[in-house]
Amino acid sequence: MKRVLVTGASGLLGWNICRSPSFQDWQIFGVCFTHPVSLSGVTILKRDLGDAGGTEILFQDVRPDAVIHAAAVSDPEYCEAHGPECFGLNVDASIRLAHLCRKRSIPYVFTSSDLAFDGMNPPYREEDPVSPVSLYGRQKVEAERGILEVYPDAAVCRLPLMFGIPGAGFRSILPMVKAMSEGAPLRLFVDEHRTPLHAGTAAAGVILALEKGRGILHIGGPERISRFELGKRMAEVFGQEQAVLVPSRQKEAITAAPRPPDVSLDSRKAFALGFRPPPLLDQIKASYSEFRMFNA
């Protein structure tokens, strides 16, 4: 049985990758560090990917046939304030894994971000010049370049805003749903646009890249939408009539990390490879079904 090593197993994306039916014939090893998690059928390993020697030992112990690197310090606000701390995982560890995968000639997928762009000329294709405005975006771009320089056969997946139910990493729709249910004012940007995906759909795209991808691949959703409109649709699907959604403007907000206005991805290359994301409304409904199951 083949073995796949998935980092960031407790995060929103990594958790969904580990649960994917695409890996039903694989032995799955999930790596987490800050947030422990338990997943049926997955061997969870607590490892610090910032430890070079420990990562080498991890490869010797697991002997993976493929690696998906979904671990990251992915909060742009936190990253902006703690750049050196985040650099170790976001850049150094990502390139180190590329070296280890190249040495073994095994597939390597790195999960990057639509924040590689400044949001001024959407929708973005893989060959468009990168122009990140936040430190998080710059670290992702630096990791992309370092990985492909070390291992040109690696796949780099630029991913959009994701939503869904998490493992233990907590970056999910749950805080939004809680605020909606309490009737707390929820300020959402009308002038910030993305091509969002349910995390399970994003996981399917990442696994497709593992099987067929090489180089940079955009894994975006089928629809461009503002954060405010996305919030409205979620409130409708989740039955949160009491939700108080306040339209706000990104350009008037004060944030620690600069925010690009529109980083919508052109994902036709992934579509040509067989990536078939369902309509956005169907993905939101899938997220609601998960929410009900996990809160039964």
GROMACS .gro file of N, CA and C in nm, residues 155-287:
model
  399
  155ALA      N    1   0.450   2.022  -0.766
  155ALA     CA    2   0.328   2.095  -0.802
  155ALA      C    3   0.302   2.202  -0.696
  156VAL      N    4   0.273   2.322  -0.740
  156VAL     CA    5   0.241   2.434  -0.652
  156VAL      C    6   0.096   2.473  -0.677
  157CYS      N    7   0.011   2.451  -0.578
  157CYS     CA    8  -0.132   2.483  -0.592
  157CYS      C    9  -0.163   2.616  -0.525
  158ARG      N   10  -0.202   2.713  -0.604
  158ARG     CA   11  -0.249   2.840  -0.546
  158ARG      C   12  -0.398   2.825  -0.517
  159LEU      N   13  -0.432   2.842  -0.391
  159LEU     CA   14  -0.568   2.817  -0.344
  159LEU      C   15  -0.637   2.947  -0.304
  160PRO      N   16  -0.771   2.950  -0.311
  160PRO     CA   17  -0.847   3.069  -0.277
  160PRO      C   18  -0.892   3.069  -0.131
  161LEU      N   19  -0.979   3.160  -0.098
  161LEU     CA   20  -1.049   3.158   0.030
  161LEU      C   21  -1.125   3.026   0.041
  162MET      N   22  -1.110   2.959   0.155
  162MET     CA   23  -1.178   2.831   0.175
  162MET      C   24  -1.272   2.838   0.295
  163PHE      N   25  -1.375   2.757   0.291
  163PHE     CA   26  -1.470   2.749   0.401
  163PHE      C   27  -1.503   2.603   0.426
  164GLY      N   28  -1.552   2.574   0.546
  164GLY     CA   29  -1.586   2.436   0.580
  164GLY      C   30  -1.571   2.412   0.728
  165ILE      N   31  -1.574   2.286   0.763
  165ILE     CA   32  -1.563   2.244   0.902
  165ILE      C   33  -1.420   2.197   0.925
  166PRO      N   34  -1.359   2.239   1.036
  166PRO     CA   35  -1.216   2.214   1.056
  166PRO      C   36  -1.185   2.088   1.132
  167GLY      N   37  -1.053   2.064   1.146
  167GLY     CA   38  -1.005   1.968   1.242
  167GLY      C   39  -0.989   2.044   1.373
  168ALA      N   40  -0.865   2.072   1.410
  168ALA     CA   41  -0.840   2.147   1.533
  168ALA      C   42  -0.779   2.283   1.505
  169GLY      N   43  -0.756   2.317   1.380
  169GLY     CA   44  -0.690   2.442   1.346
  169GLY      C   45  -0.778   2.564   1.355
  170PHE      N   46  -0.911   2.545   1.358
  170PHE     CA   47  -1.009   2.649   1.386
  170PHE      C   48  -1.027   2.755   1.277
  171ARG      N   49  -0.956   2.751   1.164
  171ARG     CA   50  -0.980   2.849   1.059
  171ARG      C   51  -1.091   2.796   0.969
  172SER      N   52  -1.217   2.835   1.003
  172SER     CA   53  -1.331   2.776   0.935
  172SER      C   54  -1.447   2.873   0.940
  173ILE      N   55  -1.566   2.823   0.902
  173ILE     CA   56  -1.685   2.907   0.906
  173ILE      C   57  -1.748   2.912   1.044
  174LEU      N   58  -1.699   2.834   1.140
  174LEU     CA   59  -1.766   2.824   1.269
  174LEU      C   60  -1.780   2.958   1.342
  175PRO      N   61  -1.674   3.041   1.349
  175PRO     CA   62  -1.691   3.171   1.415
  175PRO      C   63  -1.797   3.258   1.347
  176MET      N   64  -1.803   3.252   1.213
  176MET     CA   65  -1.903   3.330   1.140
  176MET      C   66  -2.044   3.282   1.174
  177VAL      N   67  -2.064   3.150   1.176
  177VAL     CA   68  -2.197   3.096   1.206
  177VAL      C   69  -2.237   3.130   1.349
  178LYS      N   70  -2.142   3.126   1.442
  178LYS     CA   71  -2.170   3.161   1.581
  178LYS      C   72  -2.215   3.306   1.591
  179ALA      N   73  -2.143   3.396   1.523
  179ALA     CA   74  -2.181   3.537   1.525
  179ALA      C   75  -2.320   3.557   1.465
  180MET      N   76  -2.348   3.486   1.356
  180MET     CA   77  -2.480   3.496   1.293
  180MET      C   78  -2.590   3.451   1.389
  181SER      N   79  -2.568   3.339   1.456
  181SER     CA   80  -2.670   3.282   1.544
  181SER      C   81  -2.698   3.372   1.664
  182GLU      N   82  -2.598   3.448   1.706
  182GLU     CA   83  -2.612   3.538   1.821
  182GLU      C   84  -2.665   3.675   1.780
  183GLY      N   85  -2.679   3.698   1.650
  183GLY     CA   86  -2.724   3.828   1.604
  183GLY      C   87  -2.622   3.938   1.621
  184ALA      N   88  -2.496   3.898   1.637
  184ALA     CA   89  -2.389   3.998   1.652
  184ALA      C   90  -2.359   4.059   1.515
  185PRO      N   91  -2.335   4.190   1.510
  185PRO     CA   92  -2.302   4.253   1.381
  185PRO      C   93  -2.178   4.190   1.320
  186LEU      N   94  -2.188   4.153   1.195
  186LEU     CA   95  -2.077   4.089   1.125
  186LEU      C   96  -2.043   4.175   1.004
  187ARG      N   97  -1.930   4.243   1.013
  187ARG     CA   98  -1.888   4.335   0.907
  187ARG      C   99  -1.815   4.257   0.798
  188LEU      N  100  -1.865   4.266   0.677
  188LEU     CA  101  -1.808   4.192   0.564
  188LEU      C  102  -1.786   4.287   0.447
  189PHE      N  103  -1.674   4.268   0.379
  189PHE     CA  104  -1.636   4.359   0.271
  189PHE      C  105  -1.721   4.337   0.146
  190VAL      N  106  -1.770   4.448   0.091
  190VAL     CA  107  -1.841   4.442  -0.037
  190VAL      C  108  -1.744   4.460  -0.154
  191ASP      N  109  -1.624   4.507  -0.123
  191ASP     CA  110  -1.527   4.538  -0.229
  191ASP      C  111  -1.403   4.448  -0.225
  192GLU      N  112  -1.416   4.331  -0.163
  192GLU     CA  113  -1.309   4.231  -0.166
  192GLU      C  114  -1.367   4.104  -0.228
  193HIS      N  115  -1.310   4.063  -0.341
  193HIS     CA  116  -1.364   3.951  -0.417
  193HIS      C  117  -1.264   3.835  -0.423
  194ARG      N  118  -1.318   3.714  -0.415
  194ARG     CA  119  -1.238   3.592  -0.424
  194ARG      C  120  -1.314   3.490  -0.509
  195THR      N  121  -1.250   3.376  -0.532
  195THR     CA  122  -1.317   3.262  -0.597
  195THR      C  123  -1.316   3.146  -0.498
  196PRO      N  124  -1.402   3.150  -0.396
  196PRO     CA  125  -1.392   3.058  -0.283
  196PRO      C  126  -1.427   2.914  -0.316
  197LEU      N  127  -1.379   2.826  -0.229
  197LEU     CA  128  -1.405   2.683  -0.241
  197LEU      C  129  -1.435   2.624  -0.104
  198HIS      N  130  -1.524   2.527  -0.102
  198HIS     CA  131  -1.537   2.441   0.015
  198HIS      C  132  -1.406   2.364   0.031
  199ALA      N  133  -1.359   2.347   0.153
  199ALA     CA  134  -1.228   2.285   0.175
  199ALA      C  135  -1.221   2.143   0.119
  200GLY      N  136  -1.332   2.071   0.121
  200GLY     CA  137  -1.333   1.937   0.063
  200GLY      C  138  -1.314   1.940  -0.087
  201THR      N  139  -1.372   2.040  -0.153
  201THR     CA  140  -1.352   2.056  -0.297
  201THR      C  141  -1.209   2.096  -0.326
  202ALA      N  142  -1.155   2.186  -0.245
  202ALA     CA  143  -1.014   2.226  -0.261
  202ALA      C  144  -0.922   2.106  -0.244
  203ALA      N  145  -0.953   2.020  -0.147
  203ALA     CA  146  -0.873   1.899  -0.125
  203ALA      C  147  -0.872   1.811  -0.249
  204ALA      N  148  -0.986   1.800  -0.316
  204ALA     CA  149  -0.993   1.719  -0.438
  204ALA      C  150  -0.903   1.778  -0.546
  205GLY      N  151  -0.897   1.912  -0.554
  205GLY     CA  152  -0.809   1.976  -0.650
  205GLY      C  153  -0.663   1.953  -0.620
  206VAL      N  154  -0.628   1.957  -0.493
  206VAL     CA  155  -0.489   1.934  -0.452
  206VAL      C  156  -0.447   1.790  -0.485
  207ILE      N  157  -0.535   1.696  -0.460
  207ILE     CA  158  -0.504   1.555  -0.489
  207ILE      C  159  -0.493   1.533  -0.640
  208LEU      N  160  -0.573   1.604  -0.718
  208LEU     CA  161  -0.560   1.598  -0.863
  208LEU      C  162  -0.422   1.648  -0.906
  209ALA      N  163  -0.375   1.754  -0.841
  209ALA     CA  164  -0.241   1.806  -0.872
  209ALA      C  165  -0.134   1.704  -0.837
  210LEU      N  166  -0.156   1.630  -0.728
  210LEU     CA  167  -0.061   1.524  -0.691
  210LEU      C  168  -0.052   1.420  -0.802
  211GLU      N  169  -0.165   1.390  -0.864
  211GLU     CA  170  -0.170   1.286  -0.967
  211GLU      C  171  -0.125   1.335  -1.104
  212LYS      N  172  -0.159   1.461  -1.138
  212LYS     CA  173  -0.139   1.507  -1.275
  212LYS      C  174  -0.061   1.638  -1.288
  213GLY      N  175  -0.038   1.706  -1.177
  213GLY     CA  176   0.017   1.840  -1.185
  213GLY      C  177   0.168   1.847  -1.184
  214ARG      N  178   0.218   1.957  -1.237
  214ARG     CA  179   0.361   1.990  -1.233
  214ARG      C  180   0.371   2.141  -1.251
  215GLY      N  181   0.450   2.205  -1.166
  215GLY     CA  182   0.458   2.350  -1.173
  215GLY      C  183   0.338   2.413  -1.103
  216ILE      N  184   0.305   2.536  -1.142
  216ILE     CA  185   0.201   2.613  -1.074
  216ILE      C  186   0.064   2.580  -1.132
  217LEU      N  187  -0.034   2.562  -1.042
  217LEU     CA  188  -0.170   2.530  -1.082
  217LEU      C  189  -0.267   2.608  -0.993
  218HIS      N  190  -0.360   2.679  -1.055
  218HIS     CA  191  -0.462   2.752  -0.979
  218HIS      C  192  -0.582   2.662  -0.953
  219ILE      N  193  -0.617   2.649  -0.824
  219ILE     CA  194  -0.730   2.567  -0.783
  219ILE      C  195  -0.834   2.660  -0.721
  220GLY      N  196  -0.909   2.729  -0.806
  220GLY     CA  197  -1.009   2.824  -0.759
  220GLY      C  198  -1.150   2.776  -0.784
  221GLY      N  199  -1.245   2.848  -0.726
  221GLY     CA  200  -1.385   2.812  -0.741
  221GLY      C  201  -1.446   2.860  -0.871
  222PRO      N  202  -1.569   2.819  -0.898
  222PRO     CA  203  -1.634   2.852  -1.024
  222PRO      C  204  -1.696   2.991  -1.028
  223GLU      N  205  -1.697   3.061  -0.914
  223GLU     CA  206  -1.767   3.189  -0.909
  223GLU      C  207  -1.686   3.295  -0.835
  224ARG      N  208  -1.681   3.414  -0.892
  224ARG     CA  209  -1.622   3.531  -0.826
  224ARG      C  210  -1.730   3.596  -0.740
  225ILE      N  211  -1.697   3.624  -0.614
  225ILE     CA  212  -1.799   3.675  -0.522
  225ILE      C  213  -1.733   3.759  -0.414
  226SER      N  214  -1.805   3.859  -0.362
  226SER     CA  215  -1.752   3.940  -0.252
  226SER      C  216  -1.773   3.866  -0.121
  227ARG      N  217  -1.698   3.906  -0.021
  227ARG     CA  218  -1.714   3.845   0.111
  227ARG      C  219  -1.856   3.870   0.165
  228PHE      N  220  -1.910   3.988   0.137
  228PHE     CA  221  -2.044   4.020   0.185
  228PHE      C  222  -2.148   3.928   0.121
  229GLU      N  223  -2.142   3.911  -0.010
  229GLU     CA  224  -2.238   3.825  -0.078
  229GLU      C  225  -2.222   3.679  -0.034
  230LEU      N  226  -2.098   3.637  -0.010
  230LEU     CA  227  -2.075   3.502   0.040
  230LEU      C  228  -2.140   3.485   0.177
  231GLY      N  229  -2.126   3.586   0.263
  231GLY     CA  230  -2.189   3.581   0.394
  231GLY      C  231  -2.341   3.573   0.385
  232LYS      N  232  -2.400   3.648   0.292
  232LYS     CA  233  -2.545   3.644   0.273
  232LYS      C  234  -2.592   3.505   0.233
  233ARG      N  235  -2.519   3.444   0.141
  233ARG     CA  236  -2.559   3.309   0.096
  233ARG      C  237  -2.546   3.208   0.209
  234MET      N  238  -2.440   3.222   0.288
  234MET     CA  239  -2.423   3.130   0.401
  234MET      C  240  -2.535   3.147   0.502
  235ALA      N  241  -2.573   3.272   0.530
  235ALA     CA  242  -2.681   3.297   0.626
  235ALA      C  243  -2.811   3.234   0.577
  236GLU      N  244  -2.837   3.243   0.448
  236GLU     CA  245  -2.960   3.185   0.391
  236GLU      C  246  -2.959   3.033   0.403
  237VAL      N  247  -2.848   2.971   0.364
  237VAL     CA  248  -2.840   2.825   0.366
  237VAL      C  249  -2.843   2.771   0.509
  238PHE      N  250  -2.778   2.843   0.600
  238PHE     CA  251  -2.770   2.798   0.740
  238PHE      C  252  -2.894   2.837   0.820
  239GLY      N  253  -2.990   2.905   0.755
  239GLY     CA  254  -3.113   2.943   0.823
  239GLY      C  255  -3.095   3.046   0.932
  240GLN      N  256  -3.000   3.134   0.915
  240GLN     CA  257  -2.970   3.234   1.017
  240GLN      C  258  -3.039   3.367   0.982
  241GLU      N  259  -3.174   3.368   0.996
  241GLU     CA  260  -3.249   3.488   0.961
  241GLU      C  261  -3.214   3.607   1.049
  242GLN      N  262  -3.166   3.577   1.170
  242GLN     CA  263  -3.133   3.684   1.264
  242GLN      C  264  -2.995   3.744   1.240
  243ALA      N  265  -2.924   3.691   1.142
  243ALA     CA  266  -2.788   3.740   1.115
  243ALA      C  267  -2.790   3.889   1.081
  244VAL      N  268  -2.696   3.962   1.138
  244VAL     CA  269  -2.683   4.105   1.112
  244VAL      C  270  -2.555   4.126   1.032
  245LEU      N  271  -2.569   4.128   0.900
  245LEU     CA  272  -2.454   4.145   0.812
  245LEU      C  273  -2.441   4.292   0.775
  246VAL      N  274  -2.327   4.348   0.806
  246VAL     CA  275  -2.303   4.491   0.783
  246VAL      C  276  -2.208   4.508   0.666
  247PRO      N  277  -2.254   4.564   0.554
  247PRO     CA  278  -2.163   4.585   0.442
  247PRO      C  279  -2.058   4.689   0.477
  248SER      N  280  -1.933   4.656   0.453
  248SER     CA  281  -1.824   4.749   0.481
  248SER      C  282  -1.729   4.750   0.362
  249ARG      N  283  -1.640   4.849   0.363
  249ARG     CA  284  -1.549   4.865   0.250
  249ARG      C  285  -1.406   4.837   0.295
  250GLN      N  286  -1.343   4.750   0.221
  250GLN     CA  287  -1.205   4.711   0.253
  250GLN      C  288  -1.113   4.832   0.254
  251LYS      N  289  -1.130   4.920   0.156
  251LYS     CA  290  -1.039   5.033   0.143
  251LYS      C  291  -1.050   5.132   0.259
  252GLU      N  292  -1.156   5.119   0.340
  252GLU     CA  293  -1.172   5.206   0.456
  252GLU      C  294  -1.130   5.137   0.586
  253ALA      N  295  -1.100   5.009   0.578
  253ALA     CA  296  -1.065   4.932   0.698
  253ALA      C  297  -0.918   4.948   0.732
  254ILE      N  298  -0.889   4.945   0.860
  254ILE     CA  299  -0.750   4.949   0.908
  254ILE      C  300  -0.712   4.807   0.950
  255THR      N  301  -0.618   4.748   0.879
  255THR     CA  302  -0.576   4.611   0.908
  255THR      C  303  -0.424   4.605   0.919
  256ALA      N  304  -0.375   4.510   0.997
  256ALA     CA  305  -0.229   4.496   1.013
  256ALA      C  306  -0.165   4.454   0.882
  257ALA      N  307  -0.232   4.366   0.809
  257ALA     CA  308  -0.179   4.317   0.681
  257ALA      C  309  -0.255   4.382   0.566
  258PRO      N  310  -0.187   4.439   0.469
  258PRO     CA  311  -0.255   4.493   0.351
  258PRO      C  312  -0.337   4.384   0.282
  259ARG      N  313  -0.453   4.422   0.228
  259ARG     CA  314  -0.544   4.325   0.167
  259ARG      C  315  -0.567   4.361   0.020
  260PRO      N  316  -0.545   4.268  -0.071
  260PRO     CA  317  -0.573   4.293  -0.212
  260PRO      C  318  -0.724   4.293  -0.236
  261PRO      N  319  -0.774   4.376  -0.329
  261PRO     CA  320  -0.918   4.386  -0.348
  261PRO      C  321  -0.983   4.271  -0.424
  262ASP      N  322  -0.911   4.210  -0.517
  262ASP     CA  323  -0.973   4.105  -0.599
  262ASP      C  324  -0.866   4.010  -0.651
  263VAL      N  325  -0.853   3.896  -0.586
  263VAL     CA  326  -0.754   3.796  -0.627
  263VAL      C  327  -0.823   3.673  -0.685
  264SER      N  328  -0.929   3.696  -0.759
  264SER     CA  329  -1.000   3.587  -0.826
  264SER      C  330  -0.905   3.510  -0.916
  265LEU      N  331  -0.915   3.379  -0.911
  265LEU     CA  332  -0.825   3.292  -0.988
  265LEU      C  333  -0.892   3.241  -1.115
  266ASP      N  334  -0.816   3.238  -1.221
  266ASP     CA  335  -0.856   3.172  -1.346
  266ASP      C  336  -0.803   3.029  -1.337
  267SER      N  337  -0.894   2.934  -1.322
  267SER     CA  338  -0.855   2.795  -1.297
  267SER      C  339  -0.880   2.704  -1.416
  268ARG      N  340  -0.880   2.761  -1.536
  268ARG     CA  341  -0.908   2.679  -1.655
  268ARG      C  342  -0.807   2.567  -1.675
  269LYS      N  343  -0.684   2.589  -1.633
  269LYS     CA  344  -0.583   2.484  -1.646
  269LYS      C  345  -0.620   2.363  -1.561
  270ALA      N  346  -0.664   2.389  -1.437
  270ALA     CA  347  -0.707   2.279  -1.350
  270ALA      C  348  -0.834   2.213  -1.404
  271PHE      N  349  -0.925   2.293  -1.458
  271PHE     CA  350  -1.047   2.236  -1.516
  271PHE      C  351  -1.012   2.141  -1.630
  272ALA      N  352  -0.912   2.179  -1.710
  272ALA     CA  353  -0.871   2.095  -1.823
  272ALA      C  354  -0.812   1.963  -1.776
  273LEU      N  355  -0.754   1.962  -1.654
  273LEU     CA  356  -0.698   1.839  -1.598
  273LEU      C  357  -0.805   1.750  -1.536
  274GLY      N  358  -0.926   1.805  -1.520
  274GLY     CA  359  -1.034   1.724  -1.463
  274GLY      C  360  -1.091   1.776  -1.333
  275PHE      N  361  -1.046   1.894  -1.286
  275PHE     CA  362  -1.101   1.952  -1.163
  275PHE      C  363  -1.242   2.004  -1.192
  276ARG      N  364  -1.340   1.955  -1.118
  276ARG     CA  365  -1.480   1.989  -1.142
  276ARG      C  366  -1.547   2.037  -1.013
  277PRO      N  367  -1.522   2.160  -0.973
  277PRO     CA  368  -1.588   2.210  -0.851
  277PRO      C  369  -1.738   2.227  -0.874
  278PRO      N  370  -1.820   2.184  -0.780
  278PRO     CA  371  -1.965   2.205  -0.792
  278PRO      C  372  -1.997   2.355  -0.786
  279PRO      N  373  -2.119   2.393  -0.825
  279PRO     CA  374  -2.161   2.533  -0.808
  279PRO      C  375  -2.141   2.577  -0.663
  280LEU      N  376  -2.113   2.706  -0.644
  280LEU     CA  377  -2.082   2.756  -0.510
  280LEU      C  378  -2.195   2.727  -0.412
  281LEU      N  379  -2.319   2.745  -0.454
  281LEU     CA  380  -2.432   2.721  -0.363
  281LEU      C  381  -2.433   2.576  -0.315
  282ASP      N  382  -2.402   2.483  -0.403
  282ASP     CA  383  -2.397   2.342  -0.363
  282ASP      C  384  -2.285   2.318  -0.262
  283GLN      N  385  -2.174   2.388  -0.278
  283GLN     CA  386  -2.064   2.373  -0.183
  283GLN      C  387  -2.102   2.428  -0.045
  284ILE      N  388  -2.175   2.539  -0.044
  284ILE     CA  389  -2.222   2.595   0.084
  284ILE      C  390  -2.319   2.498   0.151
  285LYS      N  391  -2.407   2.437   0.071
  285LYS     CA  392  -2.500   2.338   0.127
  285LYS      C  393  -2.426   2.217   0.184
  286ALA      N  394  -2.318   2.176   0.117
  286ALA     CA  395  -2.236   2.066   0.169
  286ALA      C  396  -2.175   2.103   0.303
  287SER      N  397  -2.134   2.229   0.314
  287SER     CA  398  -2.077   2.277   0.439
  287SER      C  399  -2.182   2.277   0.550
   0.00000   0.00000   0.00000
